[in-house]
Amino acid sequence: MRRFEVGIRDANDEELTRISEGMGLSLSLEEMQRLKRYFAAKEREPTDVELQSIAQAWSEHCCYKSSKNVLQKFIFGIEAPQNMLVIKEDAGVLEFDKDHAYVFAFESHNHPSAIEPYGGAATGIGGIVRDVICMGAQPIALIDPLFFGPLDYGYDKLPAEVKHPRFLFNGVVAGISDYGNRIGIPTCAGMVYFDEGYVGNCVVNVGCVGIMKKADLSRSMAKQGEVLVLVGGKTGRDGIHGVTFASVELTGEEEFRSAVQLGDPITKEPLMHAILEANGKRLISGMKDFGGGGLSCAVNEMCHAGGCGAEIHLERVKLKEEGLSAWEIWVSESQERFLIAVEPDNVDELLAVFDKWDVDAVAIG
């Protein structure tokens, strides 16, 4: 599988900006200059895969570069007696009773919903459910606080390229209800608030609660010698640059529509059951869902947590269509996918579980 070098060592500031925009990196000039200095010191040019991977990791969605200091000051240090795992994993794990824990995850899906409200809201539900599942919990309830501009907002006052609040409202509500109904998880709470301040960018919050036995807790890490197995949906071009798109200011341009992932609740439902069965059989050593950044983030975060590296065979990844470049496979955010770390002796039994549920599973590294 071919990779391409990108010449940045001799690029001037204008060329660096053009490279970032042309490749969809959404990196600032200062960040591109930092990359230029790094690879100049290495005496080589970066590959397209490397630049795309760095852009995912440095995106607002993945590293919270604008809000990190505030979160560290006011949120990350909070301690409570019921806390088991908070902040460090995909979802918070808190004690319920002596044998059980409940898992809670909450996030926003604003940019995707403002561009494609049905798909943006639906994949917001899909992503938050995956966060709960990958801790080893059974999702049981959804919560959705939503914020829009007034539904009777005058079209004559609507800014150019901004979709009308009623269009956004109808699409978001339909996306949430359709996805949740098809995976059998009810929306039990939420709120809707209307204000002119949300005309330019609606706020679509999604939350999920799950329950689990404490013994079923799974960590998002991989250790040396384990096999990495990709399970769930196939990989395509949908959702590419989703996290870098979330780091830029919305303009309403339709070119960003491909950055919105395509949810597939019909695949998610058996995938959820297969994962919970495999975890109950102690076949899973660690797992992480494919959210922002796709493989580039899932592999890096799991291996970093486990103190190891990984060798990934992208040619083994099952694709929705032929012709994807290496970097596209590496950063695709196609939905309904998990990365599972498994001991070599358990690989065959794990694959058999997913085959029984008619869910794709393949060892990729």
XYZ file of C-alpha atoms in Angstrom:
365
model
C 0.000 0.000 0.000
C 1.603 3.211 -1.207
C 2.412 6.257 0.863
C 3.566 9.643 -0.393
C 6.053 12.136 0.960
C 4.864 15.706 1.462
C 7.516 18.375 0.993
C 7.321 20.765 3.947
C 10.982 21.286 4.905
C 11.560 23.917 2.206
C 8.007 25.299 2.192
C 7.432 28.963 3.031
C 4.564 30.126 5.246
C 2.158 30.552 2.331
C 2.937 27.051 1.072
C 2.545 25.560 4.558
C -0.897 27.124 4.850
C -1.830 25.808 1.415
C -0.680 22.287 2.351
C -2.794 22.343 5.524
C -5.881 23.538 3.657
C -5.363 21.274 0.658
C -4.960 18.140 2.772
C -7.805 19.059 5.116
C -5.494 19.131 8.152
C -7.035 22.239 9.766
C -3.651 22.995 11.349
C -2.641 26.591 12.045
C 0.451 28.152 10.488
C 2.199 27.926 13.862
C 1.458 24.198 14.038
C 2.661 23.661 10.472
C 5.877 25.554 11.291
C 6.378 23.271 14.284
C 6.047 20.229 12.026
C 8.478 21.773 9.558
C 11.093 22.198 12.309
C 10.552 18.656 13.575
C 11.009 16.947 10.212
C 13.906 19.235 9.298
C 15.648 17.961 12.436
C 14.847 14.397 11.343
C 16.329 15.193 7.908
C 13.369 13.743 6.042
C 9.931 14.675 4.741
C 6.739 13.422 6.413
C 4.451 10.979 4.652
C 0.816 11.768 3.954
C -0.132 9.171 6.590
C 2.015 10.884 9.222
C 0.637 14.367 8.542
C -2.956 13.147 8.587
C -2.357 11.220 11.815
C -0.801 14.238 13.533
C -3.673 16.445 12.380
C -6.180 14.087 13.992
C -4.241 14.006 17.277
C -3.851 17.802 17.347
C -7.486 18.521 16.500
C -9.763 20.309 18.950
C -11.915 17.192 19.172
C -9.070 14.890 20.211
C -6.773 17.024 22.371
C -9.070 19.793 23.704
C -6.418 22.416 22.983
C -8.775 25.331 23.689
C -10.459 23.943 26.795
C -7.763 21.713 28.322
C -6.495 24.271 30.841
C -10.012 25.054 32.072
C -10.859 21.350 32.392
C -7.644 20.624 34.288
C -8.297 23.489 36.703
C -11.960 22.873 37.470
C -12.926 19.315 36.438
C -10.115 16.786 36.244
C -9.156 17.019 39.901
C -12.613 16.312 41.319
C -12.625 13.265 43.587
C -15.684 11.389 44.822
C -15.948 8.145 46.810
C -18.027 6.440 44.089
C -15.495 7.124 41.318
C -13.895 4.008 39.827
C -12.599 5.374 36.512
C -13.247 8.956 35.439
C -11.606 11.212 32.835
C -9.007 8.586 31.859
C -11.290 6.367 29.760
C -13.927 6.691 27.040
C -16.686 6.875 29.669
C -16.931 7.415 33.411
C -17.320 4.332 35.613
C -18.929 4.775 39.032
C -19.873 2.354 41.773
C -23.539 1.309 41.881
C -23.410 -1.383 44.563
C -21.015 -4.040 45.833
C -21.018 -6.012 42.573
C -22.152 -3.526 39.938
C -21.074 -0.232 38.374
C -22.833 2.225 36.144
C -21.172 3.898 33.185
C -21.964 7.374 31.931
C -20.805 9.246 28.830
C -21.832 12.670 27.572
C -20.640 14.786 24.643
C -21.784 17.168 21.919
C -22.176 16.621 18.177
C -22.701 20.203 17.087
C -20.783 20.719 13.835
C -22.007 17.505 12.143
C -25.603 18.259 13.146
C -25.389 21.806 11.781
C -24.260 20.479 8.391
C -26.364 17.307 8.142
C -28.791 17.252 11.093
C -30.201 13.733 10.685
C -26.855 12.008 10.208
C -25.014 14.235 12.660
C -27.439 13.545 15.499
C -27.753 9.828 14.681
C -23.988 9.275 14.720
C -23.793 11.294 17.931
C -26.033 8.663 19.518
C -24.011 5.868 17.923
C -20.745 7.266 19.239
C -21.891 7.810 22.808
C -23.350 4.286 22.934
C -19.996 2.886 21.748
C -18.202 4.763 24.539
C -20.329 2.949 27.106
C -20.015 -0.448 25.418
C -16.234 -0.313 25.243
C -16.082 -0.144 29.039
C -17.889 -3.510 29.110
C -21.330 -2.132 29.995
C -24.815 -2.723 28.580
C -26.315 0.622 27.448
C -29.789 1.097 28.941
C -30.811 4.751 28.464
C -30.112 7.887 26.403
C -30.343 11.574 27.298
C -30.406 14.442 24.799
C -30.359 18.155 25.799
C -30.806 20.164 22.565
C -30.451 23.873 21.778
C -31.712 25.616 18.616
C -32.630 29.003 17.258
C -36.352 29.898 17.371
C -38.425 27.697 15.071
C -40.287 30.767 13.746
C -37.056 32.647 12.998
C -37.528 34.851 9.929
C -35.849 33.696 6.747
C -35.013 37.317 5.968
C -32.838 37.443 9.105
C -31.110 34.085 8.513
C -27.361 34.494 7.827
C -26.098 33.284 4.468
C -25.256 29.552 4.312
C -26.932 28.879 7.693
C -29.724 26.310 7.768
C -33.060 27.276 9.288
C -33.626 26.207 12.920
C -36.808 24.291 12.003
C -34.904 22.213 9.411
C -32.177 21.473 11.966
C -34.695 20.688 14.717
C -36.677 18.222 12.580
C -33.556 16.461 11.334
C -31.892 16.171 14.752
C -35.006 14.820 16.482
C -35.559 12.282 13.683
C -31.903 11.171 13.770
C -31.948 10.637 17.524
C -35.241 8.734 17.566
C -34.503 6.545 14.535
C -31.065 5.442 15.727
C -32.117 4.826 19.328
C -35.218 2.868 18.311
C -33.275 0.621 15.939
C -30.792 -0.432 18.609
C -33.496 -0.758 21.262
C -32.264 1.898 23.691
C -34.836 4.487 24.841
C -34.326 8.219 25.252
C -35.387 8.690 28.871
C -34.509 12.324 29.536
C -33.448 15.543 27.897
C -34.530 19.091 27.177
C -35.084 21.479 24.276
C -34.186 25.169 24.496
C -34.703 27.848 21.856
C -32.746 31.097 21.650
C -31.465 33.328 18.865
C -27.937 32.708 20.099
C -28.116 29.206 18.610
C -29.144 30.268 15.099
C -25.576 30.098 13.788
C -24.687 26.811 15.439
C -27.101 24.467 17.192
C -25.921 22.531 20.243
C -26.699 18.814 20.152
C -25.719 17.049 23.378
C -25.930 13.266 23.650
C -25.557 11.095 26.723
C -25.774 7.393 27.516
C -26.025 5.389 30.740
C -25.004 1.733 31.020
C -24.870 -0.910 33.744
C -22.290 -3.642 34.254
C -20.789 -6.113 36.677
C -17.570 -4.745 38.121
C -15.816 -7.923 36.977
C -16.667 -7.088 33.337
C -14.801 -3.767 33.317
C -12.678 -3.396 30.185
C -9.825 -0.900 29.757
C -8.903 0.981 26.586
C -5.394 -0.401 26.287
C -3.287 -2.954 24.428
C -0.220 -4.728 25.797
C 2.865 -6.147 24.141
C 2.218 -9.475 22.415
C -1.554 -9.010 22.056
C -3.360 -9.161 18.725
C -5.430 -6.187 17.539
C -8.757 -7.153 15.966
C -11.008 -4.721 14.087
C -14.689 -5.612 14.493
C -17.929 -4.166 13.143
C -18.654 -2.075 10.064
C -16.545 -1.723 6.954
C -14.238 1.249 6.377
C -15.032 3.905 3.791
C -14.570 7.581 2.941
C -17.467 8.767 5.101
C -16.376 10.747 8.113
C -12.858 11.465 6.859
C -11.582 14.661 8.530
C -14.492 14.619 10.981
C -12.324 15.716 13.910
C -10.349 18.294 11.957
C -13.635 19.644 10.574
C -14.831 20.004 14.174
C -11.841 22.269 14.866
C -12.760 24.945 12.332
C -15.391 27.668 12.310
C -18.595 26.712 10.526
C -19.261 28.476 7.238
C -22.182 26.379 6.018
C -20.245 25.159 3.002
C -21.521 21.811 1.744
C -17.983 20.565 1.049
C -17.935 19.471 4.709
C -20.883 17.080 4.289
C -18.521 14.132 3.651
C -16.948 14.781 7.066
C -20.226 13.706 8.688
C -20.206 9.989 9.439
C -22.915 7.603 8.262
C -24.569 5.718 11.100
C -25.636 2.093 10.718
C -27.786 1.019 13.693
C -28.663 -2.282 12.014
C -24.976 -3.250 12.256
C -24.610 -1.731 15.739
C -27.274 -3.910 17.365
C -25.633 -7.343 16.757
C -22.182 -5.766 17.202
C -23.174 -4.664 20.683
C -24.341 -8.163 21.644
C -21.231 -9.824 20.177
C -18.916 -7.548 22.170
C -20.772 -8.076 25.430
C -20.764 -11.859 24.910
C -17.035 -11.914 24.114
C -16.284 -9.724 27.113
C -18.379 -11.964 29.361
C -16.286 -14.926 28.192
C -13.106 -13.004 29.127
C -11.845 -13.045 25.533
C -11.214 -9.284 25.422
C -8.095 -7.861 27.049
C -8.910 -4.270 26.092
C -11.012 -2.357 23.562
C -11.691 1.073 22.175
C -14.384 2.354 19.870
C -13.584 4.066 16.592
C -14.635 7.648 17.073
C -12.706 10.739 16.045
C -9.583 9.994 14.019
C -10.464 6.356 13.316
C -7.602 3.866 13.443
C -5.016 6.607 13.910
C -6.424 7.526 17.318
C -7.661 4.096 18.451
C -4.321 2.366 17.843
C -2.208 5.184 19.264
C -4.308 5.652 22.396
C -4.587 1.940 23.194
C -0.876 1.321 22.698
C 0.146 4.455 24.583
C -1.981 3.345 27.541
C -0.369 -0.096 27.469
C 3.202 1.146 27.000
C 3.816 -0.538 23.651
C 3.844 0.038 19.902
C 1.963 -1.721 17.116
C 2.420 -2.942 13.566
C -0.793 -2.467 11.587
C -1.621 -4.119 8.259
C -3.985 -1.691 6.551
C -4.432 -4.041 3.594
C -6.404 -6.396 5.873
C -9.044 -3.779 6.722
C -12.398 -4.562 5.100
C -13.487 -1.673 2.873
C -16.789 -0.286 1.658
C -15.224 0.523 -1.709
C -11.981 -0.091 -3.575
C -9.279 2.481 -4.099
C -8.884 3.997 -0.628
C -5.439 5.431 0.064
C -3.468 4.349 3.104
C -4.144 7.663 4.860
C -7.876 7.407 4.147
C -8.067 3.967 5.773
C -5.956 5.220 8.688
C -8.136 8.240 9.564
C -11.586 7.168 8.292
C -14.296 7.633 10.904
C -16.739 5.118 9.416
C -19.136 4.119 12.166
C -19.914 0.949 14.133
C -16.282 -0.174 14.586
C -14.230 -1.253 17.601
C -10.584 -2.180 18.073
C -10.125 -5.140 20.406
C -6.885 -6.321 22.030
C -6.846 -10.082 22.549
C -4.362 -12.709 23.672
C -3.110 -14.792 20.706
C -4.617 -17.994 22.160
C -8.085 -16.378 22.269
C -8.201 -14.997 18.718
C -10.007 -17.944 17.106
C -12.677 -18.109 19.809
C -13.200 -14.344 19.596
C -13.626 -14.472 15.817
C -16.115 -17.341 16.234
C -18.299 -15.193 18.512
C -18.478 -12.410 15.939
C -19.108 -14.898 13.137
C -22.072 -16.278 15.101
C -23.551 -12.761 15.260
C -22.764 -12.184 11.556
C -20.427 -9.281 12.358
C -17.157 -8.706 10.491
C -13.975 -9.245 12.506
C -10.381 -9.367 11.258
C -6.960 -9.336 12.922
C -5.061 -6.309 11.595
C -1.990 -6.106 13.843
